[in-house]
Tab-separated table of C-alpha atoms (C1' of nucleotides) in Angstrom:
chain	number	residue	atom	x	y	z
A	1	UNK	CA	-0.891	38.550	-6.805
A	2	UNK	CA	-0.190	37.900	-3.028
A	3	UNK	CA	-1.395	34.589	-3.246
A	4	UNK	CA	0.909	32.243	-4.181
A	5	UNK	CA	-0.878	28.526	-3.345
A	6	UNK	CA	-3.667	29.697	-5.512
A	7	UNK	CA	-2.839	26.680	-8.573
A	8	UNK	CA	-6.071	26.855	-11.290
A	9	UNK	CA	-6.226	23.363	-11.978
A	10	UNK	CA	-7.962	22.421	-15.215
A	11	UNK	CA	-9.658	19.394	-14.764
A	12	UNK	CA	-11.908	16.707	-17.029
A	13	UNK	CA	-14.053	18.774	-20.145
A	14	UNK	CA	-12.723	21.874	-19.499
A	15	UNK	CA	-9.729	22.603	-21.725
A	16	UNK	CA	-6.469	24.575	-20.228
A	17	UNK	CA	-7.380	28.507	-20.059
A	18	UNK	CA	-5.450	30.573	-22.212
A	19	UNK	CA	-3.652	31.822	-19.372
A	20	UNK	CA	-2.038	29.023	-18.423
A	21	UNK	CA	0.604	27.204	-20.139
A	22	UNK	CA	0.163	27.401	-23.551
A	23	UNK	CA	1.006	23.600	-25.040
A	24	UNK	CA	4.193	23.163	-25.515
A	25	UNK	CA	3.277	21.798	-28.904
A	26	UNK	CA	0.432	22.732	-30.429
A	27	UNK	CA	0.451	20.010	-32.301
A	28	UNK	CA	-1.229	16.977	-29.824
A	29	UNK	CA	-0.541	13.494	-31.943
A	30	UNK	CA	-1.773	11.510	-28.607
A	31	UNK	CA	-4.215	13.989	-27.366
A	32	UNK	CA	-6.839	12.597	-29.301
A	33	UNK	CA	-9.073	10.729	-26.549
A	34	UNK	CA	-8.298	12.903	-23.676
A	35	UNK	CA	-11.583	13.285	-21.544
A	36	UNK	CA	-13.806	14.616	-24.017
A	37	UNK	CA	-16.556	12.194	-22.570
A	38	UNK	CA	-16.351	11.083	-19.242
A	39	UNK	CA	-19.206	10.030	-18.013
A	40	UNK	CA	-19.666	13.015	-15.887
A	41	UNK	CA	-22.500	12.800	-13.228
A	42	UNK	CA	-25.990	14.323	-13.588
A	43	UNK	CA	-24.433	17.623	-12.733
A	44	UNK	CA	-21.567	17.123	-10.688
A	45	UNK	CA	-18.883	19.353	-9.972
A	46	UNK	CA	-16.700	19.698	-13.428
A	47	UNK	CA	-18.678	21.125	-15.969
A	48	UNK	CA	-18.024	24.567	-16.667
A	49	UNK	CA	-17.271	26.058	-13.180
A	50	UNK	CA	-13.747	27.741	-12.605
A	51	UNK	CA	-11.482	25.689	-10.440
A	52	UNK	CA	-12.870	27.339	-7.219
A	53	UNK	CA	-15.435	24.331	-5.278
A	54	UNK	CA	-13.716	22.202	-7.583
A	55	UNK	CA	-12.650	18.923	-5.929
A	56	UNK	CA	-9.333	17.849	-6.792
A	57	UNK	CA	-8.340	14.017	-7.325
A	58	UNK	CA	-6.751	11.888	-4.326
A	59	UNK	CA	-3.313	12.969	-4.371
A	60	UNK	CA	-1.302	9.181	-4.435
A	61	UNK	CA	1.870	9.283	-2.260
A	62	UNK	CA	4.342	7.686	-4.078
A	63	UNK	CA	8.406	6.729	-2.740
A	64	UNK	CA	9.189	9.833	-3.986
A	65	UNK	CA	7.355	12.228	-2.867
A	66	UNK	CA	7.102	10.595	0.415
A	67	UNK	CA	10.712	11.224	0.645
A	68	UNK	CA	10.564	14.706	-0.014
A	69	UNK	CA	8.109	14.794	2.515
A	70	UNK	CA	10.400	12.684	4.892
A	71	UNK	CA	13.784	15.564	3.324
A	72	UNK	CA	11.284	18.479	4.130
A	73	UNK	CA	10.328	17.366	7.728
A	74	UNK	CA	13.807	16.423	8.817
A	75	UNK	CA	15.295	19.885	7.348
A	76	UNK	CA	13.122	21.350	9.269
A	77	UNK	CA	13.061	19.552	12.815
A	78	UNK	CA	10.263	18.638	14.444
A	79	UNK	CA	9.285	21.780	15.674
A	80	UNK	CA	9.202	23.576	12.389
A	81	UNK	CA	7.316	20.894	10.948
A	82	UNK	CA	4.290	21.994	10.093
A	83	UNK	CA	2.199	21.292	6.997
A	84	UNK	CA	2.549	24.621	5.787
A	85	UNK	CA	6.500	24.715	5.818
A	86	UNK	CA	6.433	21.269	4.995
A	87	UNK	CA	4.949	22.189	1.509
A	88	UNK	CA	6.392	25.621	0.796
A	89	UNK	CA	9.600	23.203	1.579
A	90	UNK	CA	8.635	20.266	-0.767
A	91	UNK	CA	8.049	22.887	-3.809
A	92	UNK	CA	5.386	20.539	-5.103
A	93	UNK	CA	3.275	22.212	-7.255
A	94	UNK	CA	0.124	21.187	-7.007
A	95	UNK	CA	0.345	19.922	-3.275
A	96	UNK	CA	-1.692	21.545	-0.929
A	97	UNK	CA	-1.328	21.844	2.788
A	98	UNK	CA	-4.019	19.444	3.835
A	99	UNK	CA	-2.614	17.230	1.709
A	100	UNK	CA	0.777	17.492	3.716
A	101	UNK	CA	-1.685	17.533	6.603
A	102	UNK	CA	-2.912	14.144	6.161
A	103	UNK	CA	-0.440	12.661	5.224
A	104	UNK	CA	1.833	14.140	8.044
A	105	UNK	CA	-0.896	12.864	10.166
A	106	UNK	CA	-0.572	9.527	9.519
A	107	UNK	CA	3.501	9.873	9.028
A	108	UNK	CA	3.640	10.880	13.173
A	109	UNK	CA	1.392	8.217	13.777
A	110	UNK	CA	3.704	5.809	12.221
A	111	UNK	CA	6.437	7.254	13.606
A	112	UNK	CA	4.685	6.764	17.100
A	113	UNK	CA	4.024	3.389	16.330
A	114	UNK	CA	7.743	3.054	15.428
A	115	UNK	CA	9.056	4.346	19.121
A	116	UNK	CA	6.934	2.330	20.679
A	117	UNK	CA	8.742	-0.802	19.519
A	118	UNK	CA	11.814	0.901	19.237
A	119	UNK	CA	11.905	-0.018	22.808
A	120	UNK	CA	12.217	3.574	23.786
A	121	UNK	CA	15.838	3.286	25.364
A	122	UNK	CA	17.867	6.398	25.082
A	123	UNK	CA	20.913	5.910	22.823
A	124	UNK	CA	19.967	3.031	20.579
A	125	UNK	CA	21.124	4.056	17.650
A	126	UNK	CA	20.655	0.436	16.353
A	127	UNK	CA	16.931	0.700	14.467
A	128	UNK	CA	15.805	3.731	12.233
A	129	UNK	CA	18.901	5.336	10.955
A	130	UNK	CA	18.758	3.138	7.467
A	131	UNK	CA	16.639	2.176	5.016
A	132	UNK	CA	15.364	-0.686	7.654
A	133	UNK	CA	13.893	0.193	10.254
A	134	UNK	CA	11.434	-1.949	12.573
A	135	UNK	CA	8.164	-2.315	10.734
A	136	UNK	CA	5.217	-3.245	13.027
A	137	UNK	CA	3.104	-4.729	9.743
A	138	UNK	CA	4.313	-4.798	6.552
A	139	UNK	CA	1.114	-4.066	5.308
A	140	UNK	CA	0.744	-0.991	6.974
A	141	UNK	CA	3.363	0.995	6.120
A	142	UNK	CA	4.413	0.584	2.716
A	143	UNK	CA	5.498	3.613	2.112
A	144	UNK	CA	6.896	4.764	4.988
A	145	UNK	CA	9.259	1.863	5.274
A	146	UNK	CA	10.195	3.056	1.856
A	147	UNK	CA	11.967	5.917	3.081
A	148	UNK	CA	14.669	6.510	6.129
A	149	UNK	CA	13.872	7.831	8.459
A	150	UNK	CA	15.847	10.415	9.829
A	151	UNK	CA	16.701	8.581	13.452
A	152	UNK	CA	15.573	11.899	15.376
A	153	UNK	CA	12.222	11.227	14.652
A	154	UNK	CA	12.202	8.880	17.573
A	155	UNK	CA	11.949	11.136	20.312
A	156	UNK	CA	10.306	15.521	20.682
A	157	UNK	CA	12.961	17.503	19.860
A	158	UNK	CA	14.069	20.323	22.640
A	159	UNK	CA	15.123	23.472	21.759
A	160	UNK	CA	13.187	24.331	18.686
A	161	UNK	CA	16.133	25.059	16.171
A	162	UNK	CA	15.796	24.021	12.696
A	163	UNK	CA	17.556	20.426	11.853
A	164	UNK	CA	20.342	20.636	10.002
A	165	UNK	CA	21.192	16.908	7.962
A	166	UNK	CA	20.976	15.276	4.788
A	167	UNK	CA	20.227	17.237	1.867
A	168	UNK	CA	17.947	19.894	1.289
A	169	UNK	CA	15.785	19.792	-1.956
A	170	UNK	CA	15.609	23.325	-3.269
A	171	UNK	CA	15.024	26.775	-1.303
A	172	UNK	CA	11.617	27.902	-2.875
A	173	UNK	CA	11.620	30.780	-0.867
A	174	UNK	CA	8.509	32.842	-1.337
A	175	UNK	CA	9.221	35.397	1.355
A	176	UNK	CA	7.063	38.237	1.518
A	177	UNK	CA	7.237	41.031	3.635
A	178	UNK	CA	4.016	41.262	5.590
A	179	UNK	CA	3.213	42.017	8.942
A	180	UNK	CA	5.457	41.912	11.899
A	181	UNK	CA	4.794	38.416	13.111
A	182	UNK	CA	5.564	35.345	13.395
A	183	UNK	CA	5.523	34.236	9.775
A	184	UNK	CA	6.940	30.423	9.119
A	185	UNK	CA	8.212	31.811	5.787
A	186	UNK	CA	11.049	33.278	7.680
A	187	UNK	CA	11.677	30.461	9.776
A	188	UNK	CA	12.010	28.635	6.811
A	189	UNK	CA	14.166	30.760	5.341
A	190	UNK	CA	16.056	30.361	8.572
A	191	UNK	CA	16.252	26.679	8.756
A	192	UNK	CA	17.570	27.113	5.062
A	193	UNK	CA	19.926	29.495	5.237
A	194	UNK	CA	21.452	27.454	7.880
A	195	UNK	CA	22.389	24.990	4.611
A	196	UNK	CA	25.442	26.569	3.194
A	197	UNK	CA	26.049	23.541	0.691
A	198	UNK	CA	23.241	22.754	-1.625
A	199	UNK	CA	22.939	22.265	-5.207
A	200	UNK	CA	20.801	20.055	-6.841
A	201	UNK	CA	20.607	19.542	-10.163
A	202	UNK	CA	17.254	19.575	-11.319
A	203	UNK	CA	17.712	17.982	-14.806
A	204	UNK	CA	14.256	18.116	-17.152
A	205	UNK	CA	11.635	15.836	-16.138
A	206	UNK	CA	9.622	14.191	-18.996
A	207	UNK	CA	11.228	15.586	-21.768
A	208	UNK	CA	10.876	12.090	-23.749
A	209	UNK	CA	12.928	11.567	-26.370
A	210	UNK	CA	9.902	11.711	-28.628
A	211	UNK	CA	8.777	14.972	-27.864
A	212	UNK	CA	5.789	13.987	-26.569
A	213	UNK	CA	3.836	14.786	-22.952
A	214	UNK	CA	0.888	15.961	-21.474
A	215	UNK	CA	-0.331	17.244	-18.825
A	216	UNK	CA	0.122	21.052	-19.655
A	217	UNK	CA	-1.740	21.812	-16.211
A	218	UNK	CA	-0.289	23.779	-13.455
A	219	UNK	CA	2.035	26.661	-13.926
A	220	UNK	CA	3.738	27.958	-10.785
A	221	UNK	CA	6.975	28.969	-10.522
A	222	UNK	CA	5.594	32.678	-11.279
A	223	UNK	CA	5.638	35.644	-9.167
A	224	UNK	CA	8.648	35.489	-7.279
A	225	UNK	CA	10.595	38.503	-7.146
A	226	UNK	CA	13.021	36.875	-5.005
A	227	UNK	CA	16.207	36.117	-6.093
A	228	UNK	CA	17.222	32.812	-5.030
A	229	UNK	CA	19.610	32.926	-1.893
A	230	UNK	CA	23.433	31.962	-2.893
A	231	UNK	CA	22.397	29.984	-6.116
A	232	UNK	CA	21.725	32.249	-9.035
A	233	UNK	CA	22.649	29.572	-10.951
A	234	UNK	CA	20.658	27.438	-13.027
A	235	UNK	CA	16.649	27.919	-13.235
A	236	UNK	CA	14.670	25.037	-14.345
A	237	UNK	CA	11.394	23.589	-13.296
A	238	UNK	CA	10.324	23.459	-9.390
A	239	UNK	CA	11.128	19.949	-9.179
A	240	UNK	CA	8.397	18.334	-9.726
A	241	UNK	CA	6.076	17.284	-12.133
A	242	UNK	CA	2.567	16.668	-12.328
A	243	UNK	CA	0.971	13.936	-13.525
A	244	UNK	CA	-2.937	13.333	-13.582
A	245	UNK	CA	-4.336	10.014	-14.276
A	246	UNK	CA	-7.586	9.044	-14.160
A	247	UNK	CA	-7.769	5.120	-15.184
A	248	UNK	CA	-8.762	4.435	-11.859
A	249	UNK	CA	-12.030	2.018	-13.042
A	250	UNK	CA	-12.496	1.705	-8.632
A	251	UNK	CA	-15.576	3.706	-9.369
A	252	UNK	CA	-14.597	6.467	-11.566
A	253	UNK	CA	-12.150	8.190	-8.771
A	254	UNK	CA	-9.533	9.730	-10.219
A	255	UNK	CA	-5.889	10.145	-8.642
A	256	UNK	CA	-3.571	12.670	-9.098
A	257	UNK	CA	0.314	11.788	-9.108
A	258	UNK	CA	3.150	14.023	-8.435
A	259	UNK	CA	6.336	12.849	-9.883
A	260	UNK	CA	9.056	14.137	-7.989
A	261	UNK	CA	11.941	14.694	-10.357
A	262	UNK	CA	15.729	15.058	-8.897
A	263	UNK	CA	16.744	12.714	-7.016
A	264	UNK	CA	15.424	9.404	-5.588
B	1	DG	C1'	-8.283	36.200	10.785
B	2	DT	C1'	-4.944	31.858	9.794
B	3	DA	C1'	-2.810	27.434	10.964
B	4	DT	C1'	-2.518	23.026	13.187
B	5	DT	C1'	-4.331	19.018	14.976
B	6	DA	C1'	-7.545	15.219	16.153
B	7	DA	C1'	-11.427	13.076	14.658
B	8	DT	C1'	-14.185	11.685	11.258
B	9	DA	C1'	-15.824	10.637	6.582
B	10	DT	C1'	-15.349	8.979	1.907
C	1	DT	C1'	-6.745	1.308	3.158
C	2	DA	C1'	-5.413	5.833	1.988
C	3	DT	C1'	-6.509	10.248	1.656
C	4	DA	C1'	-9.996	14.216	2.305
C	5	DT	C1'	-12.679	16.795	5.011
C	6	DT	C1'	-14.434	18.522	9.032
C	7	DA	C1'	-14.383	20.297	13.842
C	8	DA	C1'	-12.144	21.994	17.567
C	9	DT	C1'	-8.670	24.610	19.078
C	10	DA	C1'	-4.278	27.538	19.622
DNA sequence: GTATTAATAT
DNA sequence: TATATTAATA
């Protein structure tokens, strides 16, 4: 098992696989409707076919995981920001690297957008370091104006060395000893290790007090023979949770929604 | 061969 | 529009 992104995703008619998680509680009071009939196409895509050409739902960028997008990229400094160490970074199950991709795509082109009216002039530390920063439209960036950016964004960063600011999420870690070469995994184990303070308490996510959740999809987490670098301590979930819902009526689309879980 | 990015498509 | 997907490229 060398692969680590590989995340079976059971999707509309076709039930969890044994070998994922088994439910919690066997017992489903709510899981009555589920999907058992969605009007599926003449023969689209989910049927019966393993999660390989399957197409997952839009992934919805909420606050949240925006900001551990926003965490993730200024941990790791412009230069290390790429989608792949973006997303080992961000621990979101689930999340793959074109969807970091994308959405880092359009995060540089706000940021762009951003200098631009920043006015460009070294040493103004005036706009950007809060929560409010200088929105071009309103109704363009929602989201990003949601989170701070981390000031340095503003202008290439020389040098190449790993940012070190604000707080670091988790260290997922999934180093692997392959071939001599330039693997990111090590310079994000670099850029991490450069964090000697971090400790987040990752609390449970849904647990509701009635017991009650769905969603049994996704298990990562597994196959990591690592041990976790200076914080042995607690071991709970990832950090985030997934959360699939499909009551998108647009058309039948259905949208997939990572909670992030931890800290907002 | 993989990964990133710009462009494009849905 | 927001995100996915492709195409070109390093």
């Amino acid at each position: 098992m060398p692969s680590d992104s590989v995340s079976v995703f059971s999707f509309v008619g076709i039930p969890p696989p044994p070998n994922s998680l088994p439910p919690a509680t066997p017992t489903h009071p709510n899981s009555s409707a589920d999907f058992a009939d969605s009007a599926d196409l003449g023969s689209g895509a989910a049927g019966d076919e393993p999660a390989r050409t399957l197409k997952r739902p839009r992934l919805v960028w909420t606050p949240q995981l925006h900001k551990r997008f926003v965490d993730a990229v200024a941990h790791l400094g412009i230069k290390n920001a790429v989608p792949k160490t973006i997303m080992q970074l961000m621990s979101v199950d689930g999340l793959t690297r074109e969807n970091v991709a994308s959405h880092l795509q359009k995060y540089r082109l706000y940021l762009k957008r951003m200098q631009g009216l920043s006015g460009g002039s070294a040493g103004g530390a005036g706009a950007g370091a809060a929560g409010l920063a200088a929105s071009a439209d309103p109704a363009t960036d929602h989201l990003f104006a949601s989170s701070p950016v981390p000031a340095h964004f503003l202008h290439s960063h020389p040098g190449g060395r790993p940012n070190s600011e604000h707080f670091l999420p988790f260290v997922p870690m999934a180093l692997q000893q392959h071939h001599h070469h330039q693997q990111q995994q090590q310079q994000i184990a670099a850029a991490v290790a450069a964090h000697p303070q971090y400790h987040r308490q990752v609390g449970h996510f849904g647990s509701p007090p009635n017991g009650q959740f769905e969603h049994p999809f996704l298990a990562r987490q597994s196959s990591q023979p690592v041990h976790r670098m200076g914080a042995p301590l607690h071991n709970s979930v990832p950090g985030y949770v997934e959360d699939l819902e499909s009551a998108n009526a647009t058309g039948g689309r259905k949208v997939l929604t990572l909670f992030p879980i931890g800290d907002d």
